[in-house]
Short mmCIF file of C-alpha atoms in Angstrom, two decimals:
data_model
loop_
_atom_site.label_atom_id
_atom_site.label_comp_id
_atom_site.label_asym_id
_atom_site.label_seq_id
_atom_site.Cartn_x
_atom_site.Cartn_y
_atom_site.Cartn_z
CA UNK A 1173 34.10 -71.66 90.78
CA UNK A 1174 35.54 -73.19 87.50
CA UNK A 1175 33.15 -74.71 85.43
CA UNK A 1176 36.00 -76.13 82.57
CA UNK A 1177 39.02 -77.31 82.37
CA UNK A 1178 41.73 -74.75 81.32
CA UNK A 1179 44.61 -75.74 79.32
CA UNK A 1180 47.67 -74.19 77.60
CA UNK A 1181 47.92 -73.39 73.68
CA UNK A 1182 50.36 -76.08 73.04
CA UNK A 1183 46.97 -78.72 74.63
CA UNK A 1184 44.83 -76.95 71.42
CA UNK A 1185 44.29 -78.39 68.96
CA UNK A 1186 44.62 -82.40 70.81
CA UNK A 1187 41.25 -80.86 72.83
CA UNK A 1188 39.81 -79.36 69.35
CA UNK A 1189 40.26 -82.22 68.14
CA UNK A 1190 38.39 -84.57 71.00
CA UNK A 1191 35.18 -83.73 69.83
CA UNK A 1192 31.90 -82.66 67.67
CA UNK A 1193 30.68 -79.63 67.66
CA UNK A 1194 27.00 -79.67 68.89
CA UNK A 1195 25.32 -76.79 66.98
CA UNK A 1196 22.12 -77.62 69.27
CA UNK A 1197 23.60 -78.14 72.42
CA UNK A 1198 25.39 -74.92 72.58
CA UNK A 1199 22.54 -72.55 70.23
CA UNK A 1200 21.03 -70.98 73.59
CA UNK A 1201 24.59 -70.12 74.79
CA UNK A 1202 25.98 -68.85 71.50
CA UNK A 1203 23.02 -66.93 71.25
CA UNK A 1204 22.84 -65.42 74.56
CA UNK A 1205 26.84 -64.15 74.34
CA UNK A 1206 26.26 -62.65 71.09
CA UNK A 1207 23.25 -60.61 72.01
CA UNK A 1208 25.50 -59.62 75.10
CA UNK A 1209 28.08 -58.57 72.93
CA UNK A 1210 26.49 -56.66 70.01
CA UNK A 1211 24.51 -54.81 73.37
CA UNK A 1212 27.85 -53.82 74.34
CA UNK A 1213 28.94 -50.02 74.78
CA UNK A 1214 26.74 -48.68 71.79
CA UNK A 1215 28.44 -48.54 68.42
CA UNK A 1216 31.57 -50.56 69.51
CA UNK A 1217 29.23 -53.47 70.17
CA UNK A 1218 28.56 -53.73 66.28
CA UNK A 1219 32.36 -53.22 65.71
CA UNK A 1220 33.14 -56.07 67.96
CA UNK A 1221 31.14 -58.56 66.41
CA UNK A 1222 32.00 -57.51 62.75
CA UNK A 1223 35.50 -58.20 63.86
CA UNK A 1224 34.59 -61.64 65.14
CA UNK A 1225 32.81 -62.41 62.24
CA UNK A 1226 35.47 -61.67 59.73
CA UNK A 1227 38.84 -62.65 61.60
CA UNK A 1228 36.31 -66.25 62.25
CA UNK A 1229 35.71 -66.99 58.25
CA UNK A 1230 39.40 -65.50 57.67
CA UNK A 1231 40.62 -68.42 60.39
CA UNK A 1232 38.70 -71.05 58.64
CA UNK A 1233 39.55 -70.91 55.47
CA UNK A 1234 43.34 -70.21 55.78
CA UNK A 1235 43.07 -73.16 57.70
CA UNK A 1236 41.91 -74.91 55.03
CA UNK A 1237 44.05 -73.85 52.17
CA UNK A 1238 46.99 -74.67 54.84
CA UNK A 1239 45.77 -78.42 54.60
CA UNK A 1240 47.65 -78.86 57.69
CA UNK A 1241 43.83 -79.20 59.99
CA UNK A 1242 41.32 -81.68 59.33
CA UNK A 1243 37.98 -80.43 58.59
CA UNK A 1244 36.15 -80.98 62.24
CA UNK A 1245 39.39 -79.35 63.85
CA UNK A 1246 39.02 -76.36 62.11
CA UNK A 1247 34.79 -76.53 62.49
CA UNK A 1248 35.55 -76.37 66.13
CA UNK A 1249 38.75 -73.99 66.70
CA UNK A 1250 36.29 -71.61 64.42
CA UNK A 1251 33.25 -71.90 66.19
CA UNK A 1252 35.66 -70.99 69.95
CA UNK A 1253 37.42 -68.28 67.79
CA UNK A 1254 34.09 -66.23 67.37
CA UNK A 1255 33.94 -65.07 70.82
CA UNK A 1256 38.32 -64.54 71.69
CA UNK A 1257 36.93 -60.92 72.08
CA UNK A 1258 34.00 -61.06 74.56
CA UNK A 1259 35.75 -60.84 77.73
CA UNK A 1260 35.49 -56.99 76.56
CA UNK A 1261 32.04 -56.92 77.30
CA UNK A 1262 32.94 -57.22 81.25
CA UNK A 1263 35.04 -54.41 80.63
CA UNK A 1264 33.66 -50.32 81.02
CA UNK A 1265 32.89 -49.24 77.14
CA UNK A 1266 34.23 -45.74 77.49
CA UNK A 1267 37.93 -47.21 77.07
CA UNK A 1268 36.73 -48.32 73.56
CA UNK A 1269 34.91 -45.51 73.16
CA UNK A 1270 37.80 -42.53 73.18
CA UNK A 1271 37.75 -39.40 70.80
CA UNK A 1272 41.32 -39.79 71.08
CA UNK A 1273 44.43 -41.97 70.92
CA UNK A 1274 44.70 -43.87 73.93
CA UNK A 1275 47.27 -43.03 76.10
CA UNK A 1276 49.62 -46.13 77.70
CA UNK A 1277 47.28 -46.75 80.63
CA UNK A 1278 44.18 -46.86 78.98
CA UNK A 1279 46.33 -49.43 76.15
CA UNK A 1280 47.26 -51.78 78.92
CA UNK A 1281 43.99 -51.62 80.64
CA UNK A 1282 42.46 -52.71 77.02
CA UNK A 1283 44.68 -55.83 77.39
CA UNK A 1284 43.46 -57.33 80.39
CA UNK A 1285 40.05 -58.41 77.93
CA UNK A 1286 41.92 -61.59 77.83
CA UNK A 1287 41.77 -62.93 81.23
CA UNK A 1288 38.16 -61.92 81.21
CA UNK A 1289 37.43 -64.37 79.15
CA UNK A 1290 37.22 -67.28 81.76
CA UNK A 1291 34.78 -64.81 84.74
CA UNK A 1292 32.35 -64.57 81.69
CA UNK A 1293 31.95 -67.97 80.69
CA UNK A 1294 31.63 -69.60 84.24
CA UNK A 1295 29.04 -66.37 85.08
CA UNK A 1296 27.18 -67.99 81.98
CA UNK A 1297 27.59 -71.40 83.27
CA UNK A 1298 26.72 -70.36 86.87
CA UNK A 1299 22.78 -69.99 85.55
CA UNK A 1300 20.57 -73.05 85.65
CA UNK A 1301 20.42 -72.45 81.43
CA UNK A 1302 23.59 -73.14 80.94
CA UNK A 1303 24.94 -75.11 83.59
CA UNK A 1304 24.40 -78.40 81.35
CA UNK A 1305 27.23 -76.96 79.30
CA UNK A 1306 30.28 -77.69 82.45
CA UNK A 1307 33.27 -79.75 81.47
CA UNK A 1308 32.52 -79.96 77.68
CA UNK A 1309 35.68 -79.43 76.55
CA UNK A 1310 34.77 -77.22 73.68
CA UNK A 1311 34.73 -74.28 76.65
CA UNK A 1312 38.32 -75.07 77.52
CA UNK A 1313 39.24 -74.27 73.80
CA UNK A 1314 37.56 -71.07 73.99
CA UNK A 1315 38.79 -69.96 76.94
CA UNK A 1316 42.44 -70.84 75.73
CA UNK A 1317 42.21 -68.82 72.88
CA UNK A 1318 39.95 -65.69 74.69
CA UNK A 1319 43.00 -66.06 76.79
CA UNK A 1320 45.96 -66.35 74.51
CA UNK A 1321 44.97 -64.46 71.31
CA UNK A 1322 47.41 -61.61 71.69
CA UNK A 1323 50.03 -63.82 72.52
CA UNK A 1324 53.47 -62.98 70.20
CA UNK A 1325 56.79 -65.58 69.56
CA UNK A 1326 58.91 -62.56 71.52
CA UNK A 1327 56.93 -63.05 74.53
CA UNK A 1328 55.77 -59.43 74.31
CA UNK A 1329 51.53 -60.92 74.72
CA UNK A 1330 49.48 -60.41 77.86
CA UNK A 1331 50.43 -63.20 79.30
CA UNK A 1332 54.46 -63.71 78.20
CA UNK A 1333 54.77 -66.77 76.65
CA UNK A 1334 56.74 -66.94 73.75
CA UNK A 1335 58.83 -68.98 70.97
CA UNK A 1336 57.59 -72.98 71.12
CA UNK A 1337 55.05 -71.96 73.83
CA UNK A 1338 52.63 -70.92 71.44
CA UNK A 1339 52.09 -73.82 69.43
CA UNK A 1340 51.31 -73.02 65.68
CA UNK A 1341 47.47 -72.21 66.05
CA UNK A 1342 47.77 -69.88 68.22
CA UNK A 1343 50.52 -68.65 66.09
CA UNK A 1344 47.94 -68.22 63.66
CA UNK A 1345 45.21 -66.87 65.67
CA UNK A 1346 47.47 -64.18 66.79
CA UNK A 1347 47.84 -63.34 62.85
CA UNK A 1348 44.34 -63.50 61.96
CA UNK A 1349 43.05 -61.26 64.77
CA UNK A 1350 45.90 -58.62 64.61
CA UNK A 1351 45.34 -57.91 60.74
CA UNK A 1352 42.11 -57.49 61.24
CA UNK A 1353 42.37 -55.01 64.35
CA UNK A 1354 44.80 -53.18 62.44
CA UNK A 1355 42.59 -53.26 59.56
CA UNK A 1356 39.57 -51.81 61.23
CA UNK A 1357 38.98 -47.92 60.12
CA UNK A 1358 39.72 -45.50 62.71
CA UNK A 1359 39.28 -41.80 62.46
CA UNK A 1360 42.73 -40.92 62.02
CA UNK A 1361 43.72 -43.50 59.37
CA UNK A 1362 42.63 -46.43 56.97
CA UNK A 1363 45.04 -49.02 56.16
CA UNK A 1364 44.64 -51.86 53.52
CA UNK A 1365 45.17 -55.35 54.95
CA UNK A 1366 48.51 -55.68 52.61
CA UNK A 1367 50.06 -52.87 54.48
CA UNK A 1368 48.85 -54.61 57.84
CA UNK A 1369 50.50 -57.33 56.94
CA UNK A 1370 53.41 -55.57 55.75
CA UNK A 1371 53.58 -53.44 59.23
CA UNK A 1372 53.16 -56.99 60.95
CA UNK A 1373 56.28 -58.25 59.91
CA UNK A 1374 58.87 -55.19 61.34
CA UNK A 1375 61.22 -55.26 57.94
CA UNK A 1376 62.59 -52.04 56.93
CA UNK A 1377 62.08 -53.13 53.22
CA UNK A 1378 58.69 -53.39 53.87
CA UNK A 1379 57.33 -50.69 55.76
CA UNK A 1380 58.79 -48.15 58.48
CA UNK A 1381 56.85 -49.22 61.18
CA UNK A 1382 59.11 -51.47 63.37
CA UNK A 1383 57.54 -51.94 66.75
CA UNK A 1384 56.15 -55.58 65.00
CA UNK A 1385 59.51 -57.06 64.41
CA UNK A 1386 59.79 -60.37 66.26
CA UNK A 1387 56.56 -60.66 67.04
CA UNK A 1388 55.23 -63.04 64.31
CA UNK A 1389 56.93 -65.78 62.51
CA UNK A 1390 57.80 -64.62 59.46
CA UNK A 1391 57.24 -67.83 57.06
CA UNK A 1392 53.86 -68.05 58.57
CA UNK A 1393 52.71 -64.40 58.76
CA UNK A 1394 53.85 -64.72 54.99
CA UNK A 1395 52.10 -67.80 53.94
CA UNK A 1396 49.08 -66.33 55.70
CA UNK A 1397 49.19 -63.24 54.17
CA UNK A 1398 49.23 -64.53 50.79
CA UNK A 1399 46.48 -66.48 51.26
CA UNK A 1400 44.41 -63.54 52.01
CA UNK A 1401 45.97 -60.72 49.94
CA UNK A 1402 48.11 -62.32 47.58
CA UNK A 1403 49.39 -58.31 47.25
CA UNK A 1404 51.38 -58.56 49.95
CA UNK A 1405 54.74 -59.46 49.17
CA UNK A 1406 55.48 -58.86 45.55
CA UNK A 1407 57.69 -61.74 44.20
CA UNK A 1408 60.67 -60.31 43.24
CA UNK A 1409 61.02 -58.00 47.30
CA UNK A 1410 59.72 -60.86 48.82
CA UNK A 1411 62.66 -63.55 47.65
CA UNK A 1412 65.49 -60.55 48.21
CA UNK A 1413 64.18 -60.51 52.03
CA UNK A 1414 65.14 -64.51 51.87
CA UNK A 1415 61.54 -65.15 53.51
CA UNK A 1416 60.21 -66.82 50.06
CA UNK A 1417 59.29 -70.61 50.35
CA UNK A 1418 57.44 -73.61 48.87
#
């Protein structure tokens, strides 16, 4: 059984928009998912919600400086964006937990987080606690970006949409939360967020990593990116690549 409405990322930000956030009515929940989630598979529990944390601030204020969302848009598209990674936590740990690289399986199997999204939330809002929660619309928005947050413009996401399908905050969504995953220090490597970024965009005069190109727009990965690390693109590469703008 559904206990929300589900609608597509180009619907965002008119249902973001619809309402106030209730920071009392929705405490217990929030509460109750993030204790779920830092309980999760050991270590990778803490990992998970120090990614949430940081890609959620990140979201908010380059929505800000963008000055393209009002103020309770962004209050609520933040507050959904903190949990676009718990559908993991119905997931077994150990494929989080590998010594090694994970193989192509194990990669595509990671994926499928996203359409957990939407079993966890109605198996929260199939308890008497939560129940009062059904058809607020703030639970759509999550559940549209748990669902859509890997999406890329070259219709290469989980769930294929691509180009004008997107809609621009998911567009930046998708940014924010693959920096920061790329970001994240794994045993084999440490990368700075400037050569995320740089890896992101799939340029040979940037890095020689192309399995990225297409995926993001470029004008916005850049405008994000020098928001955040203003390191990124040095001036003088950055108008030679033609991707340099007001």
């Amino acid at each position: 059984m559904g206990y929300f409405e589900k609608i597509t990322p180009l619907e965002l930000e008119d249902v973001a928009s619809s309402y106030v956030y209730d920071t009392d009515l929705f405490r217990s929940f929030e509460k109750r998912i993030w204790s779920d989630i830092r309980n999760y598979g050991g270590d990778y529990g803490h990992t998970i919600s120090e990614h949430l944390g940081r890609t959620s601030s990140a979201l908010a204020s380059s929505m800000t400086y963008s000055k393209w969302f009002d103020h309770g848009l962004i209050r609520n598209i933040g507050e959904a964006f903190r949990n676009h990674d718990a559908g993991k936590i119905l997931q077994d740990a150990m494929i989080y937990n590998l010594p090694n690289k994970p193989d192509q399986m194990v990669l595509d199997e990671r994926k499928m987080h996203v359409f957990l999204g939407e079993d966890l939330l109605n198996s929260y809002l199939d308890t008497e606690e939560f129940r009062h929660l059904s058809g607020h619309p703030h639970l759509s928005v999550t559940e549209c970006i748990m669902r859509h947050h890997h999406e890329r413009i070259n219709g290469t996401g989980p769930v294929g949409l691509e180009g004008d399908e997107l809609g621009e905050l998911t567009e930046i969504i998708g940014i924010i939360d693959s920096v920061d995953g790329k970001a994240i220090p794994r045993a084999n490597r440490t990368k700075s967020m400037a050569e995320c970024f740089r890896e992101m965009t799939g340029l040979s005069i940037y890095t020689d990593q192309t399995k990225h190109k297409g995926e993001f727009r470029h004008e916005l990965l850049v405008n994000i990116a020098e928001f955040l690390d203003p390191t990124t693109f040095p001036p003088g590469i950055r108008a030679k690549s033609g991707l340099a703008f007001a």
